[in-house]
Amino acid sequence: MKSPLQLCPKIEFSYEIIGKKWAGLIIHVLMDGPRRFNEVHEMVPNLSKRMLTERMKEFEELGIVIRNVIAERPVKIEYSLTKKGFELGKALSPVQTWAEKWIIPNQKA
């Protein structure tokens, strides 16, 4: 008798990361290079500052995003993808291709 197929814990955890609300869009925005917090906030419609803060902290803890403090007056803080985060962004890029082909503008899920 064959045992049921079990998901690899790494794959399961990966989908937990990218399945969180706004995660994919934040990574998408950061693929073009470092961004300040407010730039990311402005580029992702309906994303609250509280949720963006939460996601950025999670991404930092996971090694996906790095927070860069630029010692100027006033101090600037930028967020950028690590190598790990950039590779995740590359893995997600086919979603854009799929969306451009199959999603109708203003279509709701």
PDB file of C-alpha atoms in Angstrom:
ATOM      1  CA  MET A   1       0.000   0.000   0.000  1.00  0.00           C
ATOM      2  CA  LYS A   2       1.393   3.368  -1.032  1.00  0.00           C
ATOM      3  CA  SER A   3       1.778   6.067   1.632  1.00  0.00           C
ATOM      4  CA  PRO A   4       0.149   9.455   0.999  1.00  0.00           C
ATOM      5  CA  LEU A   5       2.359  12.063  -0.621  1.00  0.00           C
ATOM      6  CA  GLN A   6       3.751  14.464   1.952  1.00  0.00           C
ATOM      7  CA  LEU A   7       4.901  17.981   1.256  1.00  0.00           C
ATOM      8  CA  CYS A   8       8.497  18.859   1.887  1.00  0.00           C
ATOM      9  CA  PRO A   9       8.627  21.172   4.942  1.00  0.00           C
ATOM     10  CA  LYS A  10      10.836  23.624   2.999  1.00  0.00           C
ATOM     11  CA  ILE A  11       8.272  23.933   0.217  1.00  0.00           C
ATOM     12  CA  GLU A  12       5.454  24.295   2.720  1.00  0.00           C
ATOM     13  CA  PHE A  13       7.324  27.068   4.552  1.00  0.00           C
ATOM     14  CA  SER A  14       8.120  28.811   1.241  1.00  0.00           C
ATOM     15  CA  TYR A  15       4.430  28.971   0.375  1.00  0.00           C
ATOM     16  CA  GLU A  16       3.663  30.287   3.857  1.00  0.00           C
ATOM     17  CA  ILE A  17       6.095  33.162   3.228  1.00  0.00           C
ATOM     18  CA  ILE A  18       4.860  34.142  -0.226  1.00  0.00           C
ATOM     19  CA  GLY A  19       1.239  33.420   0.638  1.00  0.00           C
ATOM     20  CA  LYS A  20       1.040  36.191   3.218  1.00  0.00           C
ATOM     21  CA  LYS A  21      -0.898  39.215   2.108  1.00  0.00           C
ATOM     22  CA  TRP A  22       1.235  41.824   0.310  1.00  0.00           C
ATOM     23  CA  ALA A  23       4.408  39.697   0.446  1.00  0.00           C
ATOM     24  CA  GLY A  24       4.677  39.110  -3.296  1.00  0.00           C
ATOM     25  CA  LEU A  25       3.948  42.729  -4.171  1.00  0.00           C
ATOM     26  CA  ILE A  26       6.522  44.062  -1.693  1.00  0.00           C
ATOM     27  CA  ILE A  27       9.163  41.746  -3.149  1.00  0.00           C
ATOM     28  CA  HIS A  28       8.108  42.755  -6.670  1.00  0.00           C
ATOM     29  CA  VAL A  29       8.596  46.453  -5.842  1.00  0.00           C
ATOM     30  CA  LEU A  30      12.026  45.818  -4.302  1.00  0.00           C
ATOM     31  CA  MET A  31      13.245  43.903  -7.377  1.00  0.00           C
ATOM     32  CA  ASP A  32      14.067  47.243  -9.048  1.00  0.00           C
ATOM     33  CA  GLY A  33      16.484  48.179  -6.268  1.00  0.00           C
ATOM     34  CA  PRO A  34      16.515  49.784  -2.826  1.00  0.00           C
ATOM     35  CA  ARG A  35      13.428  51.723  -1.775  1.00  0.00           C
ATOM     36  CA  ARG A  36      12.547  53.865   1.158  1.00  0.00           C
ATOM     37  CA  PHE A  37       9.632  52.761   3.339  1.00  0.00           C
ATOM     38  CA  ASN A  38       7.277  55.442   2.003  1.00  0.00           C
ATOM     39  CA  GLU A  39       8.165  54.606  -1.603  1.00  0.00           C
ATOM     40  CA  VAL A  40       7.128  50.991  -1.059  1.00  0.00           C
ATOM     41  CA  HIS A  41       3.992  52.151   0.741  1.00  0.00           C
ATOM     42  CA  GLU A  42       3.021  54.452  -2.134  1.00  0.00           C
ATOM     43  CA  MET A  43       3.677  51.820  -4.802  1.00  0.00           C
ATOM     44  CA  VAL A  44       1.458  49.117  -3.279  1.00  0.00           C
ATOM     45  CA  PRO A  45      -2.186  50.284  -3.253  1.00  0.00           C
ATOM     46  CA  ASN A  46      -4.173  49.644  -0.058  1.00  0.00           C
ATOM     47  CA  LEU A  47      -1.118  48.496   1.924  1.00  0.00           C
ATOM     48  CA  SER A  48      -1.227  49.970   5.413  1.00  0.00           C
ATOM     49  CA  LYS A  49       1.941  51.242   7.070  1.00  0.00           C
ATOM     50  CA  ARG A  50       1.345  48.833   9.950  1.00  0.00           C
ATOM     51  CA  MET A  51       1.202  45.848   7.596  1.00  0.00           C
ATOM     52  CA  LEU A  52       4.244  47.041   5.640  1.00  0.00           C
ATOM     53  CA  THR A  53       6.196  47.357   8.887  1.00  0.00           C
ATOM     54  CA  GLU A  54       5.143  43.835   9.893  1.00  0.00           C
ATOM     55  CA  ARG A  55       6.138  42.326   6.538  1.00  0.00           C
ATOM     56  CA  MET A  56       9.487  44.155   6.459  1.00  0.00           C
ATOM     57  CA  LYS A  57      10.335  42.862   9.950  1.00  0.00           C
ATOM     58  CA  GLU A  58       9.394  39.321   8.911  1.00  0.00           C
ATOM     59  CA  PHE A  59      11.476  39.605   5.742  1.00  0.00           C
ATOM     60  CA  GLU A  60      14.454  40.919   7.735  1.00  0.00           C
ATOM     61  CA  GLU A  61      14.209  38.007  10.181  1.00  0.00           C
ATOM     62  CA  LEU A  62      14.084  35.559   7.258  1.00  0.00           C
ATOM     63  CA  GLY A  63      17.073  37.152   5.527  1.00  0.00           C
ATOM     64  CA  ILE A  64      14.998  38.249   2.521  1.00  0.00           C
ATOM     65  CA  VAL A  65      15.307  42.008   3.059  1.00  0.00           C
ATOM     66  CA  ILE A  66      18.040  44.127   4.553  1.00  0.00           C
ATOM     67  CA  ARG A  67      17.404  47.465   6.236  1.00  0.00           C
ATOM     68  CA  ASN A  68      20.071  49.998   5.275  1.00  0.00           C
ATOM     69  CA  VAL A  69      20.541  53.043   7.523  1.00  0.00           C
ATOM     70  CA  ILE A  70      22.186  55.903   5.638  1.00  0.00           C
ATOM     71  CA  ALA A  71      23.876  58.308   8.024  1.00  0.00           C
ATOM     72  CA  GLU A  72      22.850  61.627   6.539  1.00  0.00           C
ATOM     73  CA  ARG A  73      20.895  64.481   7.975  1.00  0.00           C
ATOM     74  CA  PRO A  74      18.120  63.523   8.211  1.00  0.00           C
ATOM     75  CA  VAL A  75      18.869  59.820   8.539  1.00  0.00           C
ATOM     76  CA  LYS A  76      17.554  57.806   5.587  1.00  0.00           C
ATOM     77  CA  ILE A  77      16.461  54.205   5.765  1.00  0.00           C
ATOM     78  CA  GLU A  78      16.224  52.059   2.664  1.00  0.00           C
ATOM     79  CA  TYR A  79      15.130  48.482   2.217  1.00  0.00           C
ATOM     80  CA  SER A  80      16.671  46.172  -0.351  1.00  0.00           C
ATOM     81  CA  LEU A  81      16.529  42.522  -1.206  1.00  0.00           C
ATOM     82  CA  THR A  82      19.327  40.239  -0.114  1.00  0.00           C
ATOM     83  CA  LYS A  83      20.643  37.642  -2.571  1.00  0.00           C
ATOM     84  CA  LYS A  84      18.123  35.232  -1.040  1.00  0.00           C
ATOM     85  CA  GLY A  85      15.317  37.776  -1.529  1.00  0.00           C
ATOM     86  CA  PHE A  86      16.354  38.608  -5.082  1.00  0.00           C
ATOM     87  CA  GLU A  87      16.322  34.923  -6.010  1.00  0.00           C
ATOM     88  CA  LEU A  88      12.839  34.644  -4.505  1.00  0.00           C
ATOM     89  CA  GLY A  89      11.798  37.627  -6.636  1.00  0.00           C
ATOM     90  CA  LYS A  90      13.177  35.918  -9.745  1.00  0.00           C
ATOM     91  CA  ALA A  91      11.237  32.781  -8.840  1.00  0.00           C
ATOM     92  CA  LEU A  92       8.050  34.875  -8.583  1.00  0.00           C
ATOM     93  CA  SER A  93       8.595  36.786 -11.853  1.00  0.00           C
ATOM     94  CA  PRO A  94       6.661  34.258 -14.004  1.00  0.00           C
ATOM     95  CA  VAL A  95       3.569  35.351 -12.067  1.00  0.00           C
ATOM     96  CA  GLN A  96       3.834  38.728 -13.836  1.00  0.00           C
ATOM     97  CA  THR A  97       3.999  36.994 -17.224  1.00  0.00           C
ATOM     98  CA  TRP A  98       0.982  34.877 -16.335  1.00  0.00           C
ATOM     99  CA  ALA A  99      -0.947  37.927 -15.076  1.00  0.00           C
ATOM    100  CA  GLU A 100      -0.240  39.925 -18.222  1.00  0.00           C
ATOM    101  CA  LYS A 101      -1.572  37.044 -20.307  1.00  0.00           C
ATOM    102  CA  TRP A 102      -4.579  35.933 -18.268  1.00  0.00           C
ATOM    103  CA  ILE A 103      -5.833  38.649 -15.914  1.00  0.00           C
ATOM    104  CA  ILE A 104      -8.396  41.146 -17.143  1.00  0.00           C
ATOM    105  CA  PRO A 105      -7.825  44.703 -15.801  1.00  0.00           C
ATOM    106  CA  ASN A 106      -9.901  45.412 -12.669  1.00  0.00           C
ATOM    107  CA  GLN A 107     -10.863  41.734 -12.365  1.00  0.00           C
ATOM    108  CA  LYS A 108     -11.510  40.628  -8.783  1.00  0.00           C
ATOM    109  CA  ALA A 109     -10.595  37.227  -7.388  1.00  0.00           C
TER     110      ALA A 109
END
